[in-house]
PDB file of C-alpha atoms and ligand atoms in Angstrom:
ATOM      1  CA  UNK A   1     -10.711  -0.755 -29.653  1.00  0.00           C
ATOM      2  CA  UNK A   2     -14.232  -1.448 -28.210  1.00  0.00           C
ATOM      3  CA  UNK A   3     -14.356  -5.520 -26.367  1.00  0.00           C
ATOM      4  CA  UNK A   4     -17.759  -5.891 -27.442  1.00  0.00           C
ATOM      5  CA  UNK A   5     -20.922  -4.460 -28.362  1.00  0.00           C
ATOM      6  CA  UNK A   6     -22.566  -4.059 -24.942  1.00  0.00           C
ATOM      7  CA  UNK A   7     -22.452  -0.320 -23.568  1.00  0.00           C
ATOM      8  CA  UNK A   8     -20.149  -0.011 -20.417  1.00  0.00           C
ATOM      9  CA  UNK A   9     -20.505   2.579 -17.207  1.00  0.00           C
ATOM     10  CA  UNK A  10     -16.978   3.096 -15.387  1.00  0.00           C
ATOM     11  CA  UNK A  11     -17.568   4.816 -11.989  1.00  0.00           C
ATOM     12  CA  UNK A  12     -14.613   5.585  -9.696  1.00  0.00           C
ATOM     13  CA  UNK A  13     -14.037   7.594  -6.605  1.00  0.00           C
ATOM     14  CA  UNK A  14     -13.014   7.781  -3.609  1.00  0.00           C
ATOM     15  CA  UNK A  15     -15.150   5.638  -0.459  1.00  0.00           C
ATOM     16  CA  UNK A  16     -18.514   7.318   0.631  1.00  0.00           C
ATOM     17  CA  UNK A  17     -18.926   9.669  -3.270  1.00  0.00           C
ATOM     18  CA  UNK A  18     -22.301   7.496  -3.310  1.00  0.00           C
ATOM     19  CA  UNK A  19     -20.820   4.918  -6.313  1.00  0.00           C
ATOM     20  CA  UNK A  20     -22.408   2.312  -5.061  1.00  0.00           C
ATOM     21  CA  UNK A  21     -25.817   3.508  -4.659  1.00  0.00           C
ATOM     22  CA  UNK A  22     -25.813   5.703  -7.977  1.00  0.00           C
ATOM     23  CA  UNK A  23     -24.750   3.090  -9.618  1.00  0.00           C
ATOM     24  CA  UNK A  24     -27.668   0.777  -8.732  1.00  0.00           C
ATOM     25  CA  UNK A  25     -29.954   3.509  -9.443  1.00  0.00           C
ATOM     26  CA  UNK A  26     -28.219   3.560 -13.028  1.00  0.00           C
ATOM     27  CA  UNK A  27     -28.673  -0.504 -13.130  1.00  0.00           C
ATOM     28  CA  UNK A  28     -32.045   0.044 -12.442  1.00  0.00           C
ATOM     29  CA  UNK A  29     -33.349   2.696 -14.778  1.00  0.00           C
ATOM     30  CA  UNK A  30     -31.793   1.653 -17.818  1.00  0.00           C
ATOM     31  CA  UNK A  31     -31.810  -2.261 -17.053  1.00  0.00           C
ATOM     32  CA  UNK A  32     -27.976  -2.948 -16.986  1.00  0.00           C
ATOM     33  CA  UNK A  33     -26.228  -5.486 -14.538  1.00  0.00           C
ATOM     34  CA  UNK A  34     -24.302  -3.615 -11.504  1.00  0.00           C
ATOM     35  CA  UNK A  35     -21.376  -4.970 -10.561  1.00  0.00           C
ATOM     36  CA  UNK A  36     -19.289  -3.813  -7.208  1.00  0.00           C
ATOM     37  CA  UNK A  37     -15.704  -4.082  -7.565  1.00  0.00           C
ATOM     38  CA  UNK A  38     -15.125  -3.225  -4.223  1.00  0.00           C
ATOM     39  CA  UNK A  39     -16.701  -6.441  -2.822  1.00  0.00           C
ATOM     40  CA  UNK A  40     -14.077  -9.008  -4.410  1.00  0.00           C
ATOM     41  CA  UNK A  41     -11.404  -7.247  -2.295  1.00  0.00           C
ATOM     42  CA  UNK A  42     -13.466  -6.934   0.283  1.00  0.00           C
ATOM     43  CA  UNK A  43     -14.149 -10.563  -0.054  1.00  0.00           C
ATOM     44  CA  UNK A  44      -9.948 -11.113   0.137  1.00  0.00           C
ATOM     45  CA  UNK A  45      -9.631  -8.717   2.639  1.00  0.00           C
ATOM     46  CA  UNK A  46     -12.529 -11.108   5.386  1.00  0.00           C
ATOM     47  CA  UNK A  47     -10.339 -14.366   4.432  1.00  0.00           C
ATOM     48  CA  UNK A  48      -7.129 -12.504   5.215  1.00  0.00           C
ATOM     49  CA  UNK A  49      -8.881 -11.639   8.513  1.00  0.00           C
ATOM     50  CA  UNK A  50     -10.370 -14.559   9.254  1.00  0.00           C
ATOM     51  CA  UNK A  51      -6.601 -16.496   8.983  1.00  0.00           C
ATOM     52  CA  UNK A  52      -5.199 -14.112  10.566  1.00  0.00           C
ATOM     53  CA  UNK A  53      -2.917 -12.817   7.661  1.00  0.00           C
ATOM     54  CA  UNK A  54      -1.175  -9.794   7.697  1.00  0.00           C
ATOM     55  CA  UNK A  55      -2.960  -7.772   4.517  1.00  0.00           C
ATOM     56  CA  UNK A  56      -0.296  -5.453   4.334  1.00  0.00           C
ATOM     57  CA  UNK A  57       2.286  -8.924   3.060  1.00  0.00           C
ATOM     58  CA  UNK A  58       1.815  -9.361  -0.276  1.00  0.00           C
ATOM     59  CA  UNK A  59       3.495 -12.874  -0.631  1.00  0.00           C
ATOM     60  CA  UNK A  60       1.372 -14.225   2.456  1.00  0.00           C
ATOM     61  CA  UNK A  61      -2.047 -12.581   0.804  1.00  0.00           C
ATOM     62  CA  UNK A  62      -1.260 -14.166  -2.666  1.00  0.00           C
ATOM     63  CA  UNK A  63      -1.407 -17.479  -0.675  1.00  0.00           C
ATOM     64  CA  UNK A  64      -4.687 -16.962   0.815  1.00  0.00           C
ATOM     65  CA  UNK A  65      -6.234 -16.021  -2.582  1.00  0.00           C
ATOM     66  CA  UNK A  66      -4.395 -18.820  -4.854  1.00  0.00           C
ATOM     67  CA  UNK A  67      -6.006 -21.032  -2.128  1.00  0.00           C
ATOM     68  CA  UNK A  68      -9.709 -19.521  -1.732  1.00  0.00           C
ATOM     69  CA  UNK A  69     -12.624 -19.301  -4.327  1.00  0.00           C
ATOM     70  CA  UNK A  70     -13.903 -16.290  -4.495  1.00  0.00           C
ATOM     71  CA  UNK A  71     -17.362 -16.020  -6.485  1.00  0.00           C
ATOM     72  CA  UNK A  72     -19.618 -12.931  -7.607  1.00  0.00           C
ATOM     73  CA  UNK A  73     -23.201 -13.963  -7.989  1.00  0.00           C
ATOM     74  CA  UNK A  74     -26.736 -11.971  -8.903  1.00  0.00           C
ATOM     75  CA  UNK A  75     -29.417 -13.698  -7.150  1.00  0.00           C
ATOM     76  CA  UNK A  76     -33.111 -13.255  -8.937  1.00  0.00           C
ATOM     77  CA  UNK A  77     -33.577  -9.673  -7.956  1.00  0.00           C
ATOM     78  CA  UNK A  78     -30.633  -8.855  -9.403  1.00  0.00           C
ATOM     79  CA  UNK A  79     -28.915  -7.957  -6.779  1.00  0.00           C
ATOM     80  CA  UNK A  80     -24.974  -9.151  -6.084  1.00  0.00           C
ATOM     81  CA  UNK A  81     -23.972 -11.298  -3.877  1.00  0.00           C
ATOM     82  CA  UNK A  82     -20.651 -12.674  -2.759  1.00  0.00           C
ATOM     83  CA  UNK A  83     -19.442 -16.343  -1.821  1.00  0.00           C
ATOM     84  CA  UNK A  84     -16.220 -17.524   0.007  1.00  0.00           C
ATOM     85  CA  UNK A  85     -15.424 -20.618  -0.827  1.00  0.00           C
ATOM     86  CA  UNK A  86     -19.357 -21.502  -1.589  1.00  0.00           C
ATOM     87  CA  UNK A  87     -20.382 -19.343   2.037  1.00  0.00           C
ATOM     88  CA  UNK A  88     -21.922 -16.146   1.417  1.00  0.00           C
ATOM     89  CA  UNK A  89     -20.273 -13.311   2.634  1.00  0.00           C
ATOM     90  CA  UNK A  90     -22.229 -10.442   1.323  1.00  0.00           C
ATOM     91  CA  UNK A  91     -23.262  -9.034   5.335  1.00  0.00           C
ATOM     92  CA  UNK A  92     -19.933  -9.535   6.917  1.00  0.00           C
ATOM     93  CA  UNK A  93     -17.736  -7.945   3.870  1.00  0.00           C
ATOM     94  CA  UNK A  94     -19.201  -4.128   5.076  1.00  0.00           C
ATOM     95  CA  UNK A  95     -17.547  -4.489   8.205  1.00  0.00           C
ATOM     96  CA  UNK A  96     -15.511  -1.551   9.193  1.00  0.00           C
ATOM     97  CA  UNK A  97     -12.357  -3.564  10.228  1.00  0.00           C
ATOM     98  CA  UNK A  98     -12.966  -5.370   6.731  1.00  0.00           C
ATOM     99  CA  UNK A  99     -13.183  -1.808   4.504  1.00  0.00           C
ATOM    100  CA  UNK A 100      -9.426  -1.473   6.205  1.00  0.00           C
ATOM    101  CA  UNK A 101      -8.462  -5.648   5.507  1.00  0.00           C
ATOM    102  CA  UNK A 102      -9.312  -4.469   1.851  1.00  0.00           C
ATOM    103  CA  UNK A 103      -7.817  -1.526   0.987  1.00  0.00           C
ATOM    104  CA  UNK A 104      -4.926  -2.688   2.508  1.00  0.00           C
ATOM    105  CA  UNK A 105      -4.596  -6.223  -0.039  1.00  0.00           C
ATOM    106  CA  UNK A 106      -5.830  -3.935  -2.862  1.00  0.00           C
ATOM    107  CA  UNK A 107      -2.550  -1.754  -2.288  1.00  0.00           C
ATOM    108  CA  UNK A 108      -0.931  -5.159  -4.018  1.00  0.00           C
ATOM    109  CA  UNK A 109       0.019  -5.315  -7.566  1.00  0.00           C
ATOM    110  CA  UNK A 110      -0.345  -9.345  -7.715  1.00  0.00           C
ATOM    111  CA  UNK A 111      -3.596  -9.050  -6.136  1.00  0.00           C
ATOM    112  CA  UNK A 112      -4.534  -6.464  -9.210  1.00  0.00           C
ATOM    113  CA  UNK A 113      -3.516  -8.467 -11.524  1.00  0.00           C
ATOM    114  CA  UNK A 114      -5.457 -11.720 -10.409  1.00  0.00           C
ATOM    115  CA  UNK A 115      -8.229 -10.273  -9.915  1.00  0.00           C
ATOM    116  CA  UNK A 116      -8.380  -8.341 -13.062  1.00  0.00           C
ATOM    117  CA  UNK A 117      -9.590 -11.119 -15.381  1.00  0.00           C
ATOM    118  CA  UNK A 118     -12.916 -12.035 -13.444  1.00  0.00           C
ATOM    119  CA  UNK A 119     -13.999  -8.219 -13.227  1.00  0.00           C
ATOM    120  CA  UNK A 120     -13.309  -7.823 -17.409  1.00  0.00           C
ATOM    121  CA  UNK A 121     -15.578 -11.219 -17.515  1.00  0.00           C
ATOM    122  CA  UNK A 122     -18.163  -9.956 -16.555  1.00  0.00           C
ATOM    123  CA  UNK A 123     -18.381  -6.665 -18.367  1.00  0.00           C
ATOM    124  CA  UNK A 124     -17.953  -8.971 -21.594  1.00  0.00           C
ATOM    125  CA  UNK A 125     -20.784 -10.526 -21.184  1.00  0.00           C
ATOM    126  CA  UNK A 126     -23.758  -7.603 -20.388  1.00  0.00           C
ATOM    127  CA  UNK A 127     -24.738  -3.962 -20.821  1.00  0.00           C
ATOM    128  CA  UNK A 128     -22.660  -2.865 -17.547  1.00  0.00           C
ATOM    129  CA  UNK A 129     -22.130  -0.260 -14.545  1.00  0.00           C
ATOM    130  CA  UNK A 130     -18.878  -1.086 -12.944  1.00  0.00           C
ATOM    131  CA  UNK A 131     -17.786   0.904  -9.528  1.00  0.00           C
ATOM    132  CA  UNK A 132     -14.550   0.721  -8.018  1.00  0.00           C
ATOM    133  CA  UNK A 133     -11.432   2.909  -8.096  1.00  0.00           C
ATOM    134  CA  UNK A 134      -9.490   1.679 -11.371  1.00  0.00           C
ATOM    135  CA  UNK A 135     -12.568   0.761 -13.819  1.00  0.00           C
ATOM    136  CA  UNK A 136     -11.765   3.822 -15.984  1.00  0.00           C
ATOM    137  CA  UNK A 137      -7.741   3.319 -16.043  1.00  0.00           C
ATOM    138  CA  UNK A 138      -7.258  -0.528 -15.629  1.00  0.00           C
ATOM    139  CA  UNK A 139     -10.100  -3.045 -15.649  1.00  0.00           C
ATOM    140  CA  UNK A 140     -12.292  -1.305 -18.708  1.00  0.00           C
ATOM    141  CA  UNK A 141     -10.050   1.017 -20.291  1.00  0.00           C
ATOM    142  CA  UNK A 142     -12.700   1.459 -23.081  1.00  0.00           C
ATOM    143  CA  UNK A 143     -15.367   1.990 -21.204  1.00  0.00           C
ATOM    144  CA  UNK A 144     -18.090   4.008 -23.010  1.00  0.00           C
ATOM    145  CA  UNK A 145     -18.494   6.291 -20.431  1.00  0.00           C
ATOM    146  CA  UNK A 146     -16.654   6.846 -17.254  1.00  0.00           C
ATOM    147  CA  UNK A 147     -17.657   8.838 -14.215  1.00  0.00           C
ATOM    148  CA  UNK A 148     -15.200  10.055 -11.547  1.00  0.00           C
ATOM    149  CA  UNK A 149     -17.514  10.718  -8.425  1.00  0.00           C
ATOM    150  CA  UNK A 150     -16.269  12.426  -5.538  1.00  0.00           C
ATOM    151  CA  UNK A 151     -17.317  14.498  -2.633  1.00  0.00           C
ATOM    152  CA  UNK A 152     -15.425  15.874   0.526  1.00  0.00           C
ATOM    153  CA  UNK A 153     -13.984  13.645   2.659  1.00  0.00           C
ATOM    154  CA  UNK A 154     -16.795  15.086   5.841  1.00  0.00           C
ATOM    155  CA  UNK A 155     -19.712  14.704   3.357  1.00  0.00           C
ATOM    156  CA  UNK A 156     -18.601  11.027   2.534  1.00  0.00           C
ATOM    157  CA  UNK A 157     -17.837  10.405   6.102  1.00  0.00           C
ATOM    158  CA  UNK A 158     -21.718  11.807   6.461  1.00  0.00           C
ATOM    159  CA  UNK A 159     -23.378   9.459   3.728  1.00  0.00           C
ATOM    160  CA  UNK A 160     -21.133   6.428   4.987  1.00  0.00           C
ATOM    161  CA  UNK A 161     -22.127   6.468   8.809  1.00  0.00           C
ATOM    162  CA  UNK A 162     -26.004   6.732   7.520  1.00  0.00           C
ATOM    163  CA  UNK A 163     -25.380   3.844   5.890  1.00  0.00           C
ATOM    164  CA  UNK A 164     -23.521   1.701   8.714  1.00  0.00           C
ATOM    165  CA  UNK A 165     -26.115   2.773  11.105  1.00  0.00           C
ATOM    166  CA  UNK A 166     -28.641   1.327   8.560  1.00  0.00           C
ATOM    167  CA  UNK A 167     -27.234  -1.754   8.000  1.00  0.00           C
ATOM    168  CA  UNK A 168     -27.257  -1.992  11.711  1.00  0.00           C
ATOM    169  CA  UNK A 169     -23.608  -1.647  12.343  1.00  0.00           C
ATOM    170  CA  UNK A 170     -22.510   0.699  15.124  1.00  0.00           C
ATOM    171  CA  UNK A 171     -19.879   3.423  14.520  1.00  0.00           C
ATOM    172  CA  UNK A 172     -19.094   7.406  15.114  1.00  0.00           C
ATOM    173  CA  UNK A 173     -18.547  10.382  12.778  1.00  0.00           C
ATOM    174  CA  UNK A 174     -14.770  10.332  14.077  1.00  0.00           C
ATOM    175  CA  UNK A 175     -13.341   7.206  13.147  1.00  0.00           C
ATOM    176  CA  UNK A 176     -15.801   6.705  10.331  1.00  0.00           C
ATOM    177  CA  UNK A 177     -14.218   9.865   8.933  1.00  0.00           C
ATOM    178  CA  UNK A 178     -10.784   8.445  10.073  1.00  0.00           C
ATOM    179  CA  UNK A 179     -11.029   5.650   7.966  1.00  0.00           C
ATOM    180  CA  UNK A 180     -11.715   6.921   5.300  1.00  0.00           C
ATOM    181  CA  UNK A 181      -8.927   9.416   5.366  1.00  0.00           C
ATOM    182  CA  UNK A 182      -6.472   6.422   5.816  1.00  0.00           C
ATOM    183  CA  UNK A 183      -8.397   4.677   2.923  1.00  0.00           C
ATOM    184  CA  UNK A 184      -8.186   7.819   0.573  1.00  0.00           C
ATOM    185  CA  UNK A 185      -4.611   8.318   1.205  1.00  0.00           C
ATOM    186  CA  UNK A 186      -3.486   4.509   0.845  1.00  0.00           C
ATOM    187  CA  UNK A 187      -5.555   3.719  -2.029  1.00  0.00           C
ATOM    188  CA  UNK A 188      -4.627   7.025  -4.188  1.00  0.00           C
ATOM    189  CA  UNK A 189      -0.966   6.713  -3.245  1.00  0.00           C
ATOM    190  CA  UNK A 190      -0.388   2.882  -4.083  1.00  0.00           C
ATOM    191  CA  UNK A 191       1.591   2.037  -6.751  1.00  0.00           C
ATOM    192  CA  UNK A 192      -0.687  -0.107  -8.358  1.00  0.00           C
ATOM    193  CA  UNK A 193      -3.228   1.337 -10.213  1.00  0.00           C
ATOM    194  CA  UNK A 194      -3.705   3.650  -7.720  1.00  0.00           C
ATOM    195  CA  UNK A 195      -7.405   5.604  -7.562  1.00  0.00           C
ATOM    196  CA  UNK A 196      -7.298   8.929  -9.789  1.00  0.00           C
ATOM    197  CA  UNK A 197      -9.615  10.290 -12.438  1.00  0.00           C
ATOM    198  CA  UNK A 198      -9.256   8.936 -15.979  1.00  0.00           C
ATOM    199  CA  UNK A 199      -8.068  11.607 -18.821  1.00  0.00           C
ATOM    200  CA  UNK A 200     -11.338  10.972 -20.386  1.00  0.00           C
ATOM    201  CA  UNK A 201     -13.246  11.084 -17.303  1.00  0.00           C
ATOM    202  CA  UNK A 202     -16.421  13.261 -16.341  1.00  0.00           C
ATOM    203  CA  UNK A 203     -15.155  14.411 -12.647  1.00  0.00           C
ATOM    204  CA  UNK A 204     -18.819  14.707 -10.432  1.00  0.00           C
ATOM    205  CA  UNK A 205     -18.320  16.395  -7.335  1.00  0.00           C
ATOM    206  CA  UNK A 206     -21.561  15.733  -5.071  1.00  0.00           C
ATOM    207  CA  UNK A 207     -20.546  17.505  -1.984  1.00  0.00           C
ATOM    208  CA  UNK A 208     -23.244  19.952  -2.629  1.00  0.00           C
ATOM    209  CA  UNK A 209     -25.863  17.569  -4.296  1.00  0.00           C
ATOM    210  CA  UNK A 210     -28.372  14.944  -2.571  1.00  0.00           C
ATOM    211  CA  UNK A 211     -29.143  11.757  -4.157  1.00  0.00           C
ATOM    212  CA  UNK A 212     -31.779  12.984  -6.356  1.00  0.00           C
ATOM    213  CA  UNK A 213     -29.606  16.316  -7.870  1.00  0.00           C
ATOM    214  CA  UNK A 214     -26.339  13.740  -8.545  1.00  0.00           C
ATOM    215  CA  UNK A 215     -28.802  10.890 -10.411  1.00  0.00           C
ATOM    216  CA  UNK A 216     -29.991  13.476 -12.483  1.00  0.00           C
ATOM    217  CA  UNK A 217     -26.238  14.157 -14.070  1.00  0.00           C
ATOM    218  CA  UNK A 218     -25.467  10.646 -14.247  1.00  0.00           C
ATOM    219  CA  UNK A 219     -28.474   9.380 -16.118  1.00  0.00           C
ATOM    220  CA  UNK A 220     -28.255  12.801 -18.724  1.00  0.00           C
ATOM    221  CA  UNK A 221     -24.305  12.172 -19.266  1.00  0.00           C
ATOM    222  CA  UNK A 222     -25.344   8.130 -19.804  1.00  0.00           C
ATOM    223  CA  UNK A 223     -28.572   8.796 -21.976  1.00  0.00           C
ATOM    224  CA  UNK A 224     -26.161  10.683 -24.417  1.00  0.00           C
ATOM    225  CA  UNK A 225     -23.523   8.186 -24.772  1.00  0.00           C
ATOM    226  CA  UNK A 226     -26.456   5.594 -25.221  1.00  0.00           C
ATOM    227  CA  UNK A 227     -28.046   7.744 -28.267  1.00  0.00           C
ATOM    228  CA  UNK A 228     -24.626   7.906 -29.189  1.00  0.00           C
ATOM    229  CA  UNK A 229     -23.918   3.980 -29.538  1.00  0.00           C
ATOM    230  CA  UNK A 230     -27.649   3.592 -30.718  1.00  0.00           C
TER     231      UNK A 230
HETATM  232  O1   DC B 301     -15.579   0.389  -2.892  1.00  0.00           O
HETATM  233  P1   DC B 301     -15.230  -0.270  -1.548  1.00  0.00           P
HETATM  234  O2   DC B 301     -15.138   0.698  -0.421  1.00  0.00           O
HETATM  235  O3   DC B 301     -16.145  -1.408  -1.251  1.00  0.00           O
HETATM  236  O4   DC B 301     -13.764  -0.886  -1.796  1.00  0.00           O
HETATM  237  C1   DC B 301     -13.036  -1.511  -0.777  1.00  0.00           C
HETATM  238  C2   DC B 301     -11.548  -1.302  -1.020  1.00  0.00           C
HETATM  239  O5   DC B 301     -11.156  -1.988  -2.208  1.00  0.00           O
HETATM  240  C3   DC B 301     -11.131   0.159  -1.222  1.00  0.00           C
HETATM  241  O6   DC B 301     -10.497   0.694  -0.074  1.00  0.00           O
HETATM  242  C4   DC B 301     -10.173   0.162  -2.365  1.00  0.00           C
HETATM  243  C5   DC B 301     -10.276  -1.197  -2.977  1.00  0.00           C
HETATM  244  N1   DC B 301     -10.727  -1.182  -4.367  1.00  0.00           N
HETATM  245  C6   DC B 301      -9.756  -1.066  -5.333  1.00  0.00           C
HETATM  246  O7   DC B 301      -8.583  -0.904  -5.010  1.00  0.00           O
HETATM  247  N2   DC B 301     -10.106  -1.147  -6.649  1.00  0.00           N
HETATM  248  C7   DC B 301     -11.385  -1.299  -7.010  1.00  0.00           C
HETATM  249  N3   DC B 301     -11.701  -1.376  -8.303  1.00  0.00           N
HETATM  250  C8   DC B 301     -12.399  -1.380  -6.024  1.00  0.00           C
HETATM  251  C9   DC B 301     -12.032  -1.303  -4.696  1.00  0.00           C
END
């Protein structure tokens, strides 16, 4: 049974498919509220860092986030930012040592399972286009649609170092594409709700597509299920 009556967007994938981006575009065109999944363990994964935890002990991680505040905020643009215990985080969370910090406390079920409520908040609460790896299986099971976007592991590594090298942060093909091997293989082998296609999912493979080509499916598989609910 449906939550509510506001029309949800599940996208998962792999890191690098373009999620993030397409899913902004989405937010965008048909006025919904974005929200990154990603970034809240992201935002676990820096405070790990920062005190030194190991992110790969569950018991010691579970510590740092009963202990933190961890909040997900849109400023006036819309766009989402993230706070640490009031600081905002949103720059330093896209740090490549940080993309490791949080797959590596996602791999924990007690993690999961804290977290869960806050993401389902929000998609209570507004028309929505959630990205993250479990949206489709765990956090919004009922989802009206839900999108698994992939690529090849190259192409992502591709897309991902444009990106870095936009935001300013230095990196090279090779470990870029490194970590994102070690990423794919820890977060689709983890126990907990690990990252794999929904049975009801619409699997988009973008290897061959630019930004433009892969929009273009999105917003004609979402314009349906809108007409649908309409
Ligand atoms: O989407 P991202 O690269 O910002 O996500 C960072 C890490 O968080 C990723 O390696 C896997 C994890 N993650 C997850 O396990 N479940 C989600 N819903 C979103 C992200």
């Amino acid at each position: 049974m449906k939550y509510n009556d506001y029309i949800s967007v599940a996208i998962d994938g792999p890191s690098g498919a373009g999620k993030s981006t397409q899913a902004k575009r989405i937010a965008k065109e048909f006025g919904f509220i974005y929200a990154d999944t990603g970034a809240i363990y992201r935002s676990l994964g820096l405070a790990c860092y920062r005190q030194n935890v190991n992110c790969k002990d569950e018991v010691a991680v579970m510590a740092v986030l009963r202990d933190i505040s961890i909040d997900l905020k849109y400023n006036t643009e819309g766009e989402q930012r993230m706070y640490l215990n009031g600081e905002d985080i949103s720059a330093e969370i896209r740090l490549p040592e940080i993309s490791i910090c949080a797959s590596d406390v996602s791999a924990h079920a007690m993690v999961r399972e804290y977290l869960l409520k806050m993401q389902r908040d929000i998609a209570d609460r507004n028309n929505i286009v959630m990205d993250g790896r479990d949206i489709g299986t765990v956090v919004l099971p009922e989802a009206d649609i839900k999108i698994f976007l992939t690529a090849s592991a190259e192409a992502r590594a591709k897309r991902r170092l444009l990106e870095l090298q936009a935001n300013g942060i230095e990196s090279d093909f090779d470990s870029v594409l490194e970590d994102m091997k070690y990423r794919d293989a820890q977060d689709s082998s983890r126990a907990a709700a690990p990252l794999k296609p929904a049975e009801d999912a619409v699997i988009v493979d973008t290897t061959d597509l630019d930004f433009e080509a892969s929009f273009e499916v999105l917003f004609e598989l979402i314009t349906e299920v809108i007409k649908e609910n309409s």
